[in-house]
Amino acid sequence: PKTGYDRGLFSDGWGNIGSCDARNYILARDLKNITWRSSPACTVATGVLNDPYTGQVINFVRGVGTSNAVQIDHVVAVSDAWQKGAQKLSAQSRYNFYNDPLNLLAVDGPTNQQKSDSDAASWLPPRKSFRCPYVARQIAVKYKYRLWVTKAERDAMLSVLRSCPDRRIPAG
């Protein structure tokens, strides 16, 4: 259950990775043809995302009405993590989980909203060719933070992984 869940128990916002906040770090990692704002430092202004979830090409433009076109997804949703063991992690471990590049992907905003806090039993990327990397990444994150999976989630993960038996779990 979500008893006691509050996203603020993980982080009060994006942490720093090097000289960037985690959001801009992931945008810089996942977008191509990036331009930067002159201030504040390390702020992505524009870029092109080849969205892993849909296969769409999205032109990212930072701004009030445009930034949500590209969102940073927690591959293992924060609420799902809470329900599957994160409530027992230290505050520092939850913060690390929230800001871990292994668990973060720049993706299509509406698709990320559709995913919400679902696990692999309830949601998989619509782009079937990305399901193996997605599930492998979820497993890596759950292993790293010692989070568990439900039987339905395990069955869904196994079903996906059977289609890519040579897929390696990302190191992280």
Short mmCIF file of N, CA and C in Angstrom, two decimals:
data_model
loop_
_atom_site.label_atom_id
_atom_site.label_comp_id
_atom_site.label_asym_id
_atom_site.label_seq_id
_atom_site.Cartn_x
_atom_site.Cartn_y
_atom_site.Cartn_z
N PRO A 1 0.82 -1.21 0.00
CA PRO A 1 0.00 0.00 0.00
C PRO A 1 0.85 1.26 0.00
N LYS A 2 0.24 2.36 -0.34
CA LYS A 2 0.94 3.65 -0.36
C LYS A 2 0.94 4.33 1.01
N THR A 3 0.62 3.60 2.05
CA THR A 3 0.56 4.18 3.40
C THR A 3 1.83 4.96 3.70
N GLY A 4 1.66 6.21 4.06
CA GLY A 4 2.80 7.05 4.42
C GLY A 4 3.57 7.63 3.25
N TYR A 5 3.14 7.32 2.02
CA TYR A 5 3.88 7.79 0.85
C TYR A 5 3.77 9.31 0.68
N ASP A 6 4.90 9.90 0.42
CA ASP A 6 4.99 11.31 0.06
C ASP A 6 6.25 11.45 -0.79
N ARG A 7 6.08 11.96 -2.00
CA ARG A 7 7.21 12.10 -2.92
C ARG A 7 8.35 12.89 -2.27
N GLY A 8 8.01 13.83 -1.40
CA GLY A 8 9.01 14.62 -0.71
C GLY A 8 9.92 13.81 0.20
N LEU A 9 9.55 12.57 0.52
CA LEU A 9 10.42 11.71 1.33
C LEU A 9 11.62 11.21 0.53
N PHE A 10 11.59 11.43 -0.79
CA PHE A 10 12.70 11.03 -1.66
C PHE A 10 13.63 12.20 -1.94
N SER A 11 13.06 13.33 -2.25
CA SER A 11 13.87 14.50 -2.61
C SER A 11 12.98 15.73 -2.61
N ASP A 12 13.57 16.87 -2.36
CA ASP A 12 12.81 18.11 -2.42
C ASP A 12 12.97 18.78 -3.78
N GLY A 13 13.47 18.05 -4.73
CA GLY A 13 13.69 18.54 -6.09
C GLY A 13 14.87 17.78 -6.69
N TRP A 14 15.29 18.19 -7.85
CA TRP A 14 16.40 17.52 -8.50
C TRP A 14 17.70 17.79 -7.76
N GLY A 15 18.45 16.74 -7.50
CA GLY A 15 19.77 16.87 -6.91
C GLY A 15 20.78 17.24 -7.98
N ASN A 16 22.02 17.42 -7.61
CA ASN A 16 23.07 17.78 -8.55
C ASN A 16 23.88 16.56 -8.95
N ILE A 17 24.22 16.52 -10.22
CA ILE A 17 25.14 15.54 -10.77
C ILE A 17 26.22 16.35 -11.45
N GLY A 18 27.38 16.41 -10.85
CA GLY A 18 28.42 17.30 -11.36
C GLY A 18 27.95 18.73 -11.21
N SER A 19 28.05 19.50 -12.28
CA SER A 19 27.65 20.91 -12.22
C SER A 19 26.21 21.14 -12.69
N CYS A 20 25.47 20.06 -12.96
CA CYS A 20 24.09 20.17 -13.45
C CYS A 20 23.13 19.60 -12.41
N ASP A 21 21.88 20.11 -12.44
CA ASP A 21 20.87 19.39 -11.68
C ASP A 21 20.52 18.14 -12.48
N ALA A 22 19.92 17.16 -11.81
CA ALA A 22 19.67 15.86 -12.45
C ALA A 22 18.84 15.99 -13.72
N ARG A 23 17.83 16.87 -13.74
CA ARG A 23 17.00 17.03 -14.94
C ARG A 23 17.84 17.46 -16.13
N ASN A 24 18.65 18.50 -15.97
CA ASN A 24 19.46 18.98 -17.08
C ASN A 24 20.56 17.99 -17.45
N TYR A 25 21.07 17.26 -16.48
CA TYR A 25 22.05 16.22 -16.76
C TYR A 25 21.45 15.16 -17.68
N ILE A 26 20.22 14.72 -17.38
CA ILE A 26 19.55 13.70 -18.19
C ILE A 26 19.18 14.26 -19.56
N LEU A 27 18.70 15.50 -19.61
CA LEU A 27 18.42 16.12 -20.92
C LEU A 27 19.69 16.15 -21.76
N ALA A 28 20.80 16.55 -21.17
CA ALA A 28 22.06 16.62 -21.91
C ALA A 28 22.52 15.24 -22.36
N ARG A 29 22.26 14.23 -21.55
CA ARG A 29 22.63 12.85 -21.90
C ARG A 29 21.75 12.29 -23.02
N ASP A 30 20.44 12.55 -22.97
CA ASP A 30 19.49 11.86 -23.83
C ASP A 30 19.07 12.64 -25.07
N LEU A 31 19.28 13.95 -25.11
CA LEU A 31 18.91 14.75 -26.28
C LEU A 31 20.11 14.93 -27.20
N LYS A 32 19.84 15.24 -28.43
CA LYS A 32 20.86 15.56 -29.43
C LYS A 32 20.68 17.02 -29.85
N ASN A 33 21.67 17.57 -30.52
CA ASN A 33 21.62 18.94 -31.04
C ASN A 33 21.22 19.94 -29.96
N ILE A 34 21.87 19.85 -28.83
CA ILE A 34 21.53 20.67 -27.66
C ILE A 34 22.07 22.09 -27.80
N THR A 35 21.24 23.03 -27.35
CA THR A 35 21.73 24.39 -27.11
C THR A 35 21.52 24.66 -25.63
N TRP A 36 22.33 25.58 -25.11
CA TRP A 36 22.32 25.87 -23.68
C TRP A 36 21.89 27.30 -23.44
N ARG A 37 21.23 27.54 -22.33
CA ARG A 37 20.94 28.89 -21.88
C ARG A 37 22.23 29.47 -21.30
N SER A 38 22.38 30.76 -21.39
CA SER A 38 23.57 31.39 -20.82
C SER A 38 23.47 31.46 -19.30
N SER A 39 22.24 31.48 -18.77
CA SER A 39 22.07 31.55 -17.32
C SER A 39 20.70 30.96 -16.97
N PRO A 40 20.54 30.20 -15.92
CA PRO A 40 21.61 29.73 -15.05
C PRO A 40 22.48 28.69 -15.75
N ALA A 41 23.64 28.46 -15.18
CA ALA A 41 24.59 27.52 -15.77
C ALA A 41 23.97 26.14 -15.91
N CYS A 42 24.39 25.43 -16.93
CA CYS A 42 23.98 24.04 -17.18
C CYS A 42 22.46 23.90 -17.31
N THR A 43 21.86 24.75 -18.12
CA THR A 43 20.43 24.67 -18.39
C THR A 43 20.23 24.44 -19.89
N VAL A 44 19.67 23.27 -20.23
CA VAL A 44 19.41 22.93 -21.62
C VAL A 44 18.28 23.83 -22.13
N ALA A 45 18.51 24.52 -23.25
CA ALA A 45 17.50 25.41 -23.83
C ALA A 45 16.66 24.67 -24.88
N THR A 46 17.34 23.94 -25.76
CA THR A 46 16.65 23.20 -26.82
C THR A 46 17.42 21.91 -27.10
N GLY A 47 16.74 21.00 -27.75
CA GLY A 47 17.38 19.76 -28.16
C GLY A 47 16.37 18.88 -28.86
N VAL A 48 16.84 17.76 -29.36
CA VAL A 48 15.99 16.82 -30.07
C VAL A 48 16.04 15.47 -29.34
N LEU A 49 14.86 14.96 -29.01
CA LEU A 49 14.76 13.67 -28.34
C LEU A 49 14.24 12.62 -29.31
N ASN A 50 14.96 11.53 -29.44
CA ASN A 50 14.43 10.34 -30.09
C ASN A 50 13.81 9.53 -28.95
N ASP A 51 12.51 9.70 -28.76
CA ASP A 51 11.84 9.15 -27.59
C ASP A 51 11.91 7.63 -27.57
N PRO A 52 12.49 7.06 -26.51
CA PRO A 52 12.60 5.61 -26.45
C PRO A 52 11.25 4.91 -26.27
N TYR A 53 10.27 5.56 -25.66
CA TYR A 53 8.99 4.93 -25.38
C TYR A 53 8.08 4.85 -26.60
N THR A 54 8.15 5.85 -27.49
CA THR A 54 7.23 5.89 -28.63
C THR A 54 7.92 5.80 -29.98
N GLY A 55 9.21 6.13 -30.02
CA GLY A 55 9.92 6.19 -31.29
C GLY A 55 9.75 7.54 -31.98
N GLN A 56 8.99 8.46 -31.40
CA GLN A 56 8.80 9.78 -31.99
C GLN A 56 10.04 10.64 -31.83
N VAL A 57 10.20 11.57 -32.74
CA VAL A 57 11.23 12.60 -32.61
C VAL A 57 10.53 13.84 -32.06
N ILE A 58 11.04 14.34 -30.94
CA ILE A 58 10.41 15.48 -30.25
C ILE A 58 11.42 16.61 -30.16
N ASN A 59 11.02 17.77 -30.63
CA ASN A 59 11.86 18.96 -30.51
C ASN A 59 11.56 19.61 -29.17
N PHE A 60 12.55 19.57 -28.29
CA PHE A 60 12.40 20.14 -26.96
C PHE A 60 12.76 21.61 -27.00
N VAL A 61 11.89 22.45 -26.43
CA VAL A 61 12.14 23.88 -26.28
C VAL A 61 11.75 24.22 -24.85
N ARG A 62 12.73 24.68 -24.06
CA ARG A 62 12.43 25.05 -22.67
C ARG A 62 11.49 26.24 -22.65
N GLY A 63 10.45 26.14 -21.85
CA GLY A 63 9.51 27.24 -21.71
C GLY A 63 8.27 26.79 -20.98
N VAL A 64 7.48 27.72 -20.53
CA VAL A 64 6.30 27.43 -19.73
C VAL A 64 5.34 26.50 -20.46
N GLY A 65 5.08 26.75 -21.72
CA GLY A 65 4.13 25.94 -22.46
C GLY A 65 4.74 24.80 -23.25
N THR A 66 6.07 24.63 -23.18
CA THR A 66 6.72 23.65 -24.04
C THR A 66 7.56 22.60 -23.30
N SER A 67 8.04 22.91 -22.12
CA SER A 67 8.95 21.99 -21.42
C SER A 67 8.34 20.63 -21.13
N ASN A 68 7.03 20.56 -20.91
CA ASN A 68 6.40 19.29 -20.58
C ASN A 68 6.33 18.31 -21.74
N ALA A 69 6.69 18.75 -22.94
CA ALA A 69 6.72 17.82 -24.08
C ALA A 69 7.75 16.72 -23.83
N VAL A 70 8.82 17.06 -23.11
CA VAL A 70 9.84 16.08 -22.72
C VAL A 70 9.91 16.11 -21.20
N GLN A 71 9.68 14.96 -20.61
CA GLN A 71 9.76 14.83 -19.15
C GLN A 71 10.85 13.83 -18.78
N ILE A 72 11.29 13.92 -17.53
CA ILE A 72 12.25 12.95 -17.03
C ILE A 72 11.46 11.90 -16.26
N ASP A 73 11.50 10.68 -16.76
CA ASP A 73 10.77 9.57 -16.14
C ASP A 73 11.66 8.84 -15.16
N HIS A 74 11.09 8.50 -14.01
CA HIS A 74 11.71 7.53 -13.12
C HIS A 74 11.26 6.17 -13.65
N VAL A 75 12.18 5.43 -14.23
CA VAL A 75 11.85 4.13 -14.84
C VAL A 75 11.14 3.25 -13.83
N VAL A 76 11.67 3.17 -12.63
CA VAL A 76 10.93 2.58 -11.51
C VAL A 76 10.26 3.77 -10.83
N ALA A 77 8.96 3.85 -10.98
CA ALA A 77 8.21 5.00 -10.47
C ALA A 77 8.43 5.15 -8.96
N VAL A 78 8.45 6.39 -8.52
CA VAL A 78 8.73 6.70 -7.12
C VAL A 78 7.69 6.03 -6.20
N SER A 79 6.42 6.14 -6.54
CA SER A 79 5.37 5.52 -5.74
C SER A 79 5.50 4.00 -5.74
N ASP A 80 5.83 3.41 -6.88
CA ASP A 80 6.02 1.97 -6.96
C ASP A 80 7.19 1.55 -6.07
N ALA A 81 8.26 2.32 -6.08
CA ALA A 81 9.41 2.01 -5.22
C ALA A 81 9.00 2.04 -3.76
N TRP A 82 8.21 3.04 -3.38
CA TRP A 82 7.75 3.15 -1.99
C TRP A 82 6.99 1.89 -1.58
N GLN A 83 6.08 1.46 -2.46
CA GLN A 83 5.24 0.31 -2.16
C GLN A 83 6.03 -1.00 -2.10
N LYS A 84 7.23 -0.99 -2.69
CA LYS A 84 7.99 -2.24 -2.80
C LYS A 84 9.34 -2.17 -2.09
N GLY A 85 9.36 -1.43 -1.00
CA GLY A 85 10.51 -1.49 -0.13
C GLY A 85 11.22 -0.19 0.17
N ALA A 86 11.01 0.86 -0.61
CA ALA A 86 11.75 2.11 -0.38
C ALA A 86 11.41 2.77 0.93
N GLN A 87 10.24 2.47 1.49
CA GLN A 87 9.90 3.05 2.78
C GLN A 87 10.87 2.59 3.86
N LYS A 88 11.60 1.50 3.62
CA LYS A 88 12.57 0.99 4.59
C LYS A 88 13.99 1.50 4.30
N LEU A 89 14.17 2.21 3.20
CA LEU A 89 15.49 2.76 2.88
C LEU A 89 15.76 4.00 3.71
N SER A 90 17.03 4.31 3.88
CA SER A 90 17.39 5.55 4.55
C SER A 90 17.00 6.73 3.66
N ALA A 91 16.91 7.90 4.27
CA ALA A 91 16.61 9.11 3.51
C ALA A 91 17.65 9.32 2.41
N GLN A 92 18.92 9.06 2.68
CA GLN A 92 19.97 9.23 1.67
C GLN A 92 19.79 8.25 0.51
N SER A 93 19.43 7.01 0.81
CA SER A 93 19.21 6.03 -0.26
C SER A 93 18.01 6.40 -1.11
N ARG A 94 16.94 6.91 -0.48
CA ARG A 94 15.78 7.35 -1.27
C ARG A 94 16.16 8.53 -2.15
N TYR A 95 16.94 9.46 -1.63
CA TYR A 95 17.43 10.61 -2.42
C TYR A 95 18.27 10.11 -3.60
N ASN A 96 19.15 9.16 -3.34
CA ASN A 96 20.00 8.61 -4.41
C ASN A 96 19.15 7.94 -5.48
N PHE A 97 18.13 7.17 -5.06
CA PHE A 97 17.21 6.53 -6.00
C PHE A 97 16.54 7.58 -6.88
N TYR A 98 16.05 8.64 -6.28
CA TYR A 98 15.31 9.68 -6.99
C TYR A 98 16.16 10.37 -8.05
N ASN A 99 17.44 10.52 -7.78
CA ASN A 99 18.34 11.26 -8.67
C ASN A 99 19.32 10.37 -9.43
N ASP A 100 19.12 9.09 -9.42
CA ASP A 100 20.05 8.13 -10.04
C ASP A 100 19.87 8.11 -11.56
N PRO A 101 20.91 8.45 -12.34
CA PRO A 101 20.79 8.42 -13.80
C PRO A 101 20.37 7.05 -14.35
N LEU A 102 20.67 5.98 -13.63
CA LEU A 102 20.22 4.65 -14.06
C LEU A 102 18.71 4.58 -14.09
N ASN A 103 18.05 5.31 -13.22
CA ASN A 103 16.59 5.27 -13.10
C ASN A 103 15.90 6.41 -13.84
N LEU A 104 16.64 7.23 -14.56
CA LEU A 104 16.06 8.41 -15.20
C LEU A 104 16.23 8.36 -16.71
N LEU A 105 15.15 8.68 -17.42
CA LEU A 105 15.17 8.77 -18.88
C LEU A 105 14.36 9.97 -19.33
N ALA A 106 14.88 10.69 -20.32
CA ALA A 106 14.09 11.74 -20.98
C ALA A 106 13.13 11.04 -21.93
N VAL A 107 11.85 11.36 -21.80
CA VAL A 107 10.82 10.67 -22.59
C VAL A 107 9.70 11.63 -22.98
N ASP A 108 8.84 11.17 -23.86
CA ASP A 108 7.65 11.90 -24.26
C ASP A 108 6.77 12.17 -23.04
N GLY A 109 6.45 13.44 -22.80
CA GLY A 109 5.69 13.83 -21.63
C GLY A 109 4.34 13.14 -21.49
N PRO A 110 3.47 13.17 -22.52
CA PRO A 110 2.17 12.52 -22.39
C PRO A 110 2.27 11.01 -22.12
N THR A 111 3.26 10.36 -22.70
CA THR A 111 3.44 8.92 -22.45
C THR A 111 3.88 8.69 -21.02
N ASN A 112 4.75 9.55 -20.50
CA ASN A 112 5.16 9.44 -19.11
C ASN A 112 3.96 9.65 -18.18
N GLN A 113 3.09 10.59 -18.51
CA GLN A 113 1.89 10.83 -17.70
C GLN A 113 0.99 9.59 -17.72
N GLN A 114 0.90 8.96 -18.88
CA GLN A 114 0.08 7.75 -19.01
C GLN A 114 0.64 6.62 -18.14
N LYS A 115 1.95 6.50 -18.09
CA LYS A 115 2.59 5.47 -17.26
C LYS A 115 2.28 5.70 -15.79
N SER A 116 2.35 6.96 -15.37
CA SER A 116 2.10 7.34 -13.99
C SER A 116 3.00 6.55 -13.05
N ASP A 117 2.42 5.86 -12.06
CA ASP A 117 3.22 5.11 -11.11
C ASP A 117 3.12 3.60 -11.33
N SER A 118 2.86 3.21 -12.57
CA SER A 118 2.69 1.80 -12.92
C SER A 118 4.00 1.02 -12.87
N ASP A 119 3.86 -0.27 -12.61
CA ASP A 119 5.00 -1.18 -12.72
C ASP A 119 4.88 -1.94 -14.04
N ALA A 120 5.77 -2.88 -14.29
CA ALA A 120 5.79 -3.60 -15.58
C ALA A 120 4.56 -4.46 -15.79
N ALA A 121 3.86 -4.83 -14.73
CA ALA A 121 2.63 -5.61 -14.89
C ALA A 121 1.49 -4.76 -15.42
N SER A 122 1.58 -3.44 -15.20
CA SER A 122 0.49 -2.54 -15.58
C SER A 122 0.80 -1.68 -16.79
N TRP A 123 2.10 -1.49 -17.11
CA TRP A 123 2.46 -0.59 -18.20
C TRP A 123 3.81 -1.00 -18.78
N LEU A 124 3.86 -1.01 -20.09
CA LEU A 124 5.12 -1.18 -20.83
C LEU A 124 5.15 -0.14 -21.93
N PRO A 125 6.34 0.27 -22.36
CA PRO A 125 6.41 1.27 -23.43
C PRO A 125 5.63 0.81 -24.67
N PRO A 126 4.91 1.72 -25.32
CA PRO A 126 4.17 1.35 -26.53
C PRO A 126 5.10 0.87 -27.65
N ARG A 127 6.32 1.37 -27.68
CA ARG A 127 7.31 0.94 -28.67
C ARG A 127 7.88 -0.41 -28.23
N LYS A 128 7.44 -1.47 -28.88
CA LYS A 128 7.79 -2.82 -28.45
C LYS A 128 9.29 -3.07 -28.47
N SER A 129 10.02 -2.45 -29.38
CA SER A 129 11.47 -2.69 -29.45
C SER A 129 12.22 -2.11 -28.25
N PHE A 130 11.56 -1.28 -27.44
CA PHE A 130 12.22 -0.73 -26.26
C PHE A 130 11.82 -1.46 -24.98
N ARG A 131 10.95 -2.43 -25.08
CA ARG A 131 10.49 -3.11 -23.87
C ARG A 131 11.61 -3.89 -23.17
N CYS A 132 12.47 -4.55 -23.92
CA CYS A 132 13.58 -5.28 -23.29
C CYS A 132 14.53 -4.35 -22.55
N PRO A 133 15.02 -3.27 -23.18
CA PRO A 133 15.88 -2.36 -22.42
C PRO A 133 15.17 -1.73 -21.22
N TYR A 134 13.89 -1.47 -21.35
CA TYR A 134 13.11 -0.87 -20.26
C TYR A 134 13.03 -1.82 -19.07
N VAL A 135 12.65 -3.05 -19.33
CA VAL A 135 12.52 -4.03 -18.25
C VAL A 135 13.89 -4.33 -17.64
N ALA A 136 14.91 -4.45 -18.46
CA ALA A 136 16.26 -4.70 -17.94
C ALA A 136 16.70 -3.57 -17.02
N ARG A 137 16.37 -2.34 -17.39
CA ARG A 137 16.72 -1.19 -16.55
C ARG A 137 15.93 -1.21 -15.24
N GLN A 138 14.65 -1.56 -15.33
CA GLN A 138 13.86 -1.67 -14.09
C GLN A 138 14.47 -2.70 -13.14
N ILE A 139 14.86 -3.83 -13.68
CA ILE A 139 15.46 -4.87 -12.85
C ILE A 139 16.75 -4.36 -12.22
N ALA A 140 17.58 -3.67 -13.00
CA ALA A 140 18.83 -3.14 -12.47
C ALA A 140 18.58 -2.16 -11.32
N VAL A 141 17.59 -1.29 -11.48
CA VAL A 141 17.27 -0.30 -10.44
C VAL A 141 16.71 -1.00 -9.21
N LYS A 142 15.79 -1.93 -9.41
CA LYS A 142 15.20 -2.63 -8.27
C LYS A 142 16.26 -3.44 -7.53
N TYR A 143 17.17 -4.05 -8.25
CA TYR A 143 18.26 -4.79 -7.61
C TYR A 143 19.18 -3.85 -6.83
N LYS A 144 19.56 -2.75 -7.45
CA LYS A 144 20.47 -1.81 -6.81
C LYS A 144 19.92 -1.29 -5.48
N TYR A 145 18.61 -1.02 -5.44
CA TYR A 145 17.99 -0.45 -4.24
C TYR A 145 17.23 -1.49 -3.40
N ARG A 146 17.39 -2.76 -3.77
CA ARG A 146 16.79 -3.87 -3.02
C ARG A 146 15.27 -3.74 -2.91
N LEU A 147 14.65 -3.38 -4.02
CA LEU A 147 13.19 -3.27 -4.08
C LEU A 147 12.65 -4.57 -4.64
N TRP A 148 11.49 -4.96 -4.23
CA TRP A 148 10.94 -6.23 -4.67
C TRP A 148 9.94 -6.04 -5.80
N VAL A 149 9.49 -7.16 -6.35
CA VAL A 149 8.49 -7.15 -7.42
C VAL A 149 7.35 -8.07 -7.01
N THR A 150 6.17 -7.76 -7.49
CA THR A 150 5.01 -8.64 -7.26
C THR A 150 5.10 -9.82 -8.23
N LYS A 151 4.31 -10.82 -7.99
CA LYS A 151 4.28 -11.97 -8.90
C LYS A 151 3.84 -11.53 -10.30
N ALA A 152 2.82 -10.67 -10.36
CA ALA A 152 2.35 -10.20 -11.68
C ALA A 152 3.44 -9.42 -12.40
N GLU A 153 4.18 -8.60 -11.66
CA GLU A 153 5.28 -7.84 -12.25
C GLU A 153 6.39 -8.78 -12.73
N ARG A 154 6.73 -9.74 -11.91
CA ARG A 154 7.76 -10.73 -12.28
C ARG A 154 7.34 -11.46 -13.56
N ASP A 155 6.10 -11.89 -13.63
CA ASP A 155 5.61 -12.61 -14.80
C ASP A 155 5.68 -11.73 -16.05
N ALA A 156 5.30 -10.47 -15.92
CA ALA A 156 5.37 -9.54 -17.05
C ALA A 156 6.81 -9.33 -17.49
N MET A 157 7.71 -9.17 -16.53
CA MET A 157 9.13 -8.99 -16.85
C MET A 157 9.69 -10.21 -17.57
N LEU A 158 9.38 -11.40 -17.06
CA LEU A 158 9.85 -12.63 -17.70
C LEU A 158 9.31 -12.77 -19.11
N SER A 159 8.06 -12.41 -19.30
CA SER A 159 7.45 -12.49 -20.63
C SER A 159 8.21 -11.60 -21.62
N VAL A 160 8.56 -10.40 -21.20
CA VAL A 160 9.32 -9.49 -22.06
C VAL A 160 10.72 -10.04 -22.29
N LEU A 161 11.39 -10.47 -21.23
CA LEU A 161 12.78 -10.90 -21.36
C LEU A 161 12.94 -12.18 -22.18
N ARG A 162 11.90 -12.98 -22.28
CA ARG A 162 11.98 -14.18 -23.13
C ARG A 162 12.19 -13.82 -24.60
N SER A 163 11.78 -12.62 -24.97
CA SER A 163 11.95 -12.19 -26.37
C SER A 163 13.36 -11.64 -26.64
N CYS A 164 14.16 -11.52 -25.60
CA CYS A 164 15.52 -10.98 -25.75
C CYS A 164 16.46 -11.67 -24.77
N PRO A 165 16.67 -12.98 -24.93
CA PRO A 165 17.43 -13.74 -23.94
C PRO A 165 18.89 -13.29 -23.77
N ASP A 166 19.43 -12.56 -24.73
CA ASP A 166 20.82 -12.10 -24.63
C ASP A 166 20.94 -10.72 -24.02
N ARG A 167 19.83 -10.11 -23.65
CA ARG A 167 19.84 -8.76 -23.08
C ARG A 167 20.56 -8.78 -21.75
N ARG A 168 21.50 -7.89 -21.58
CA ARG A 168 22.21 -7.75 -20.31
C ARG A 168 21.53 -6.70 -19.45
N ILE A 169 21.61 -6.91 -18.15
CA ILE A 169 21.09 -5.93 -17.20
C ILE A 169 22.13 -4.80 -17.13
N PRO A 170 21.70 -3.54 -17.24
CA PRO A 170 22.67 -2.44 -17.17
C PRO A 170 23.39 -2.40 -15.82
N ALA A 171 24.64 -2.04 -15.86
CA ALA A 171 25.40 -1.87 -14.62
C ALA A 171 25.01 -0.52 -14.03
N GLY A 172 25.02 -0.46 -12.74
CA GLY A 172 24.67 0.82 -12.15
C GLY A 172 24.98 0.84 -10.71
#
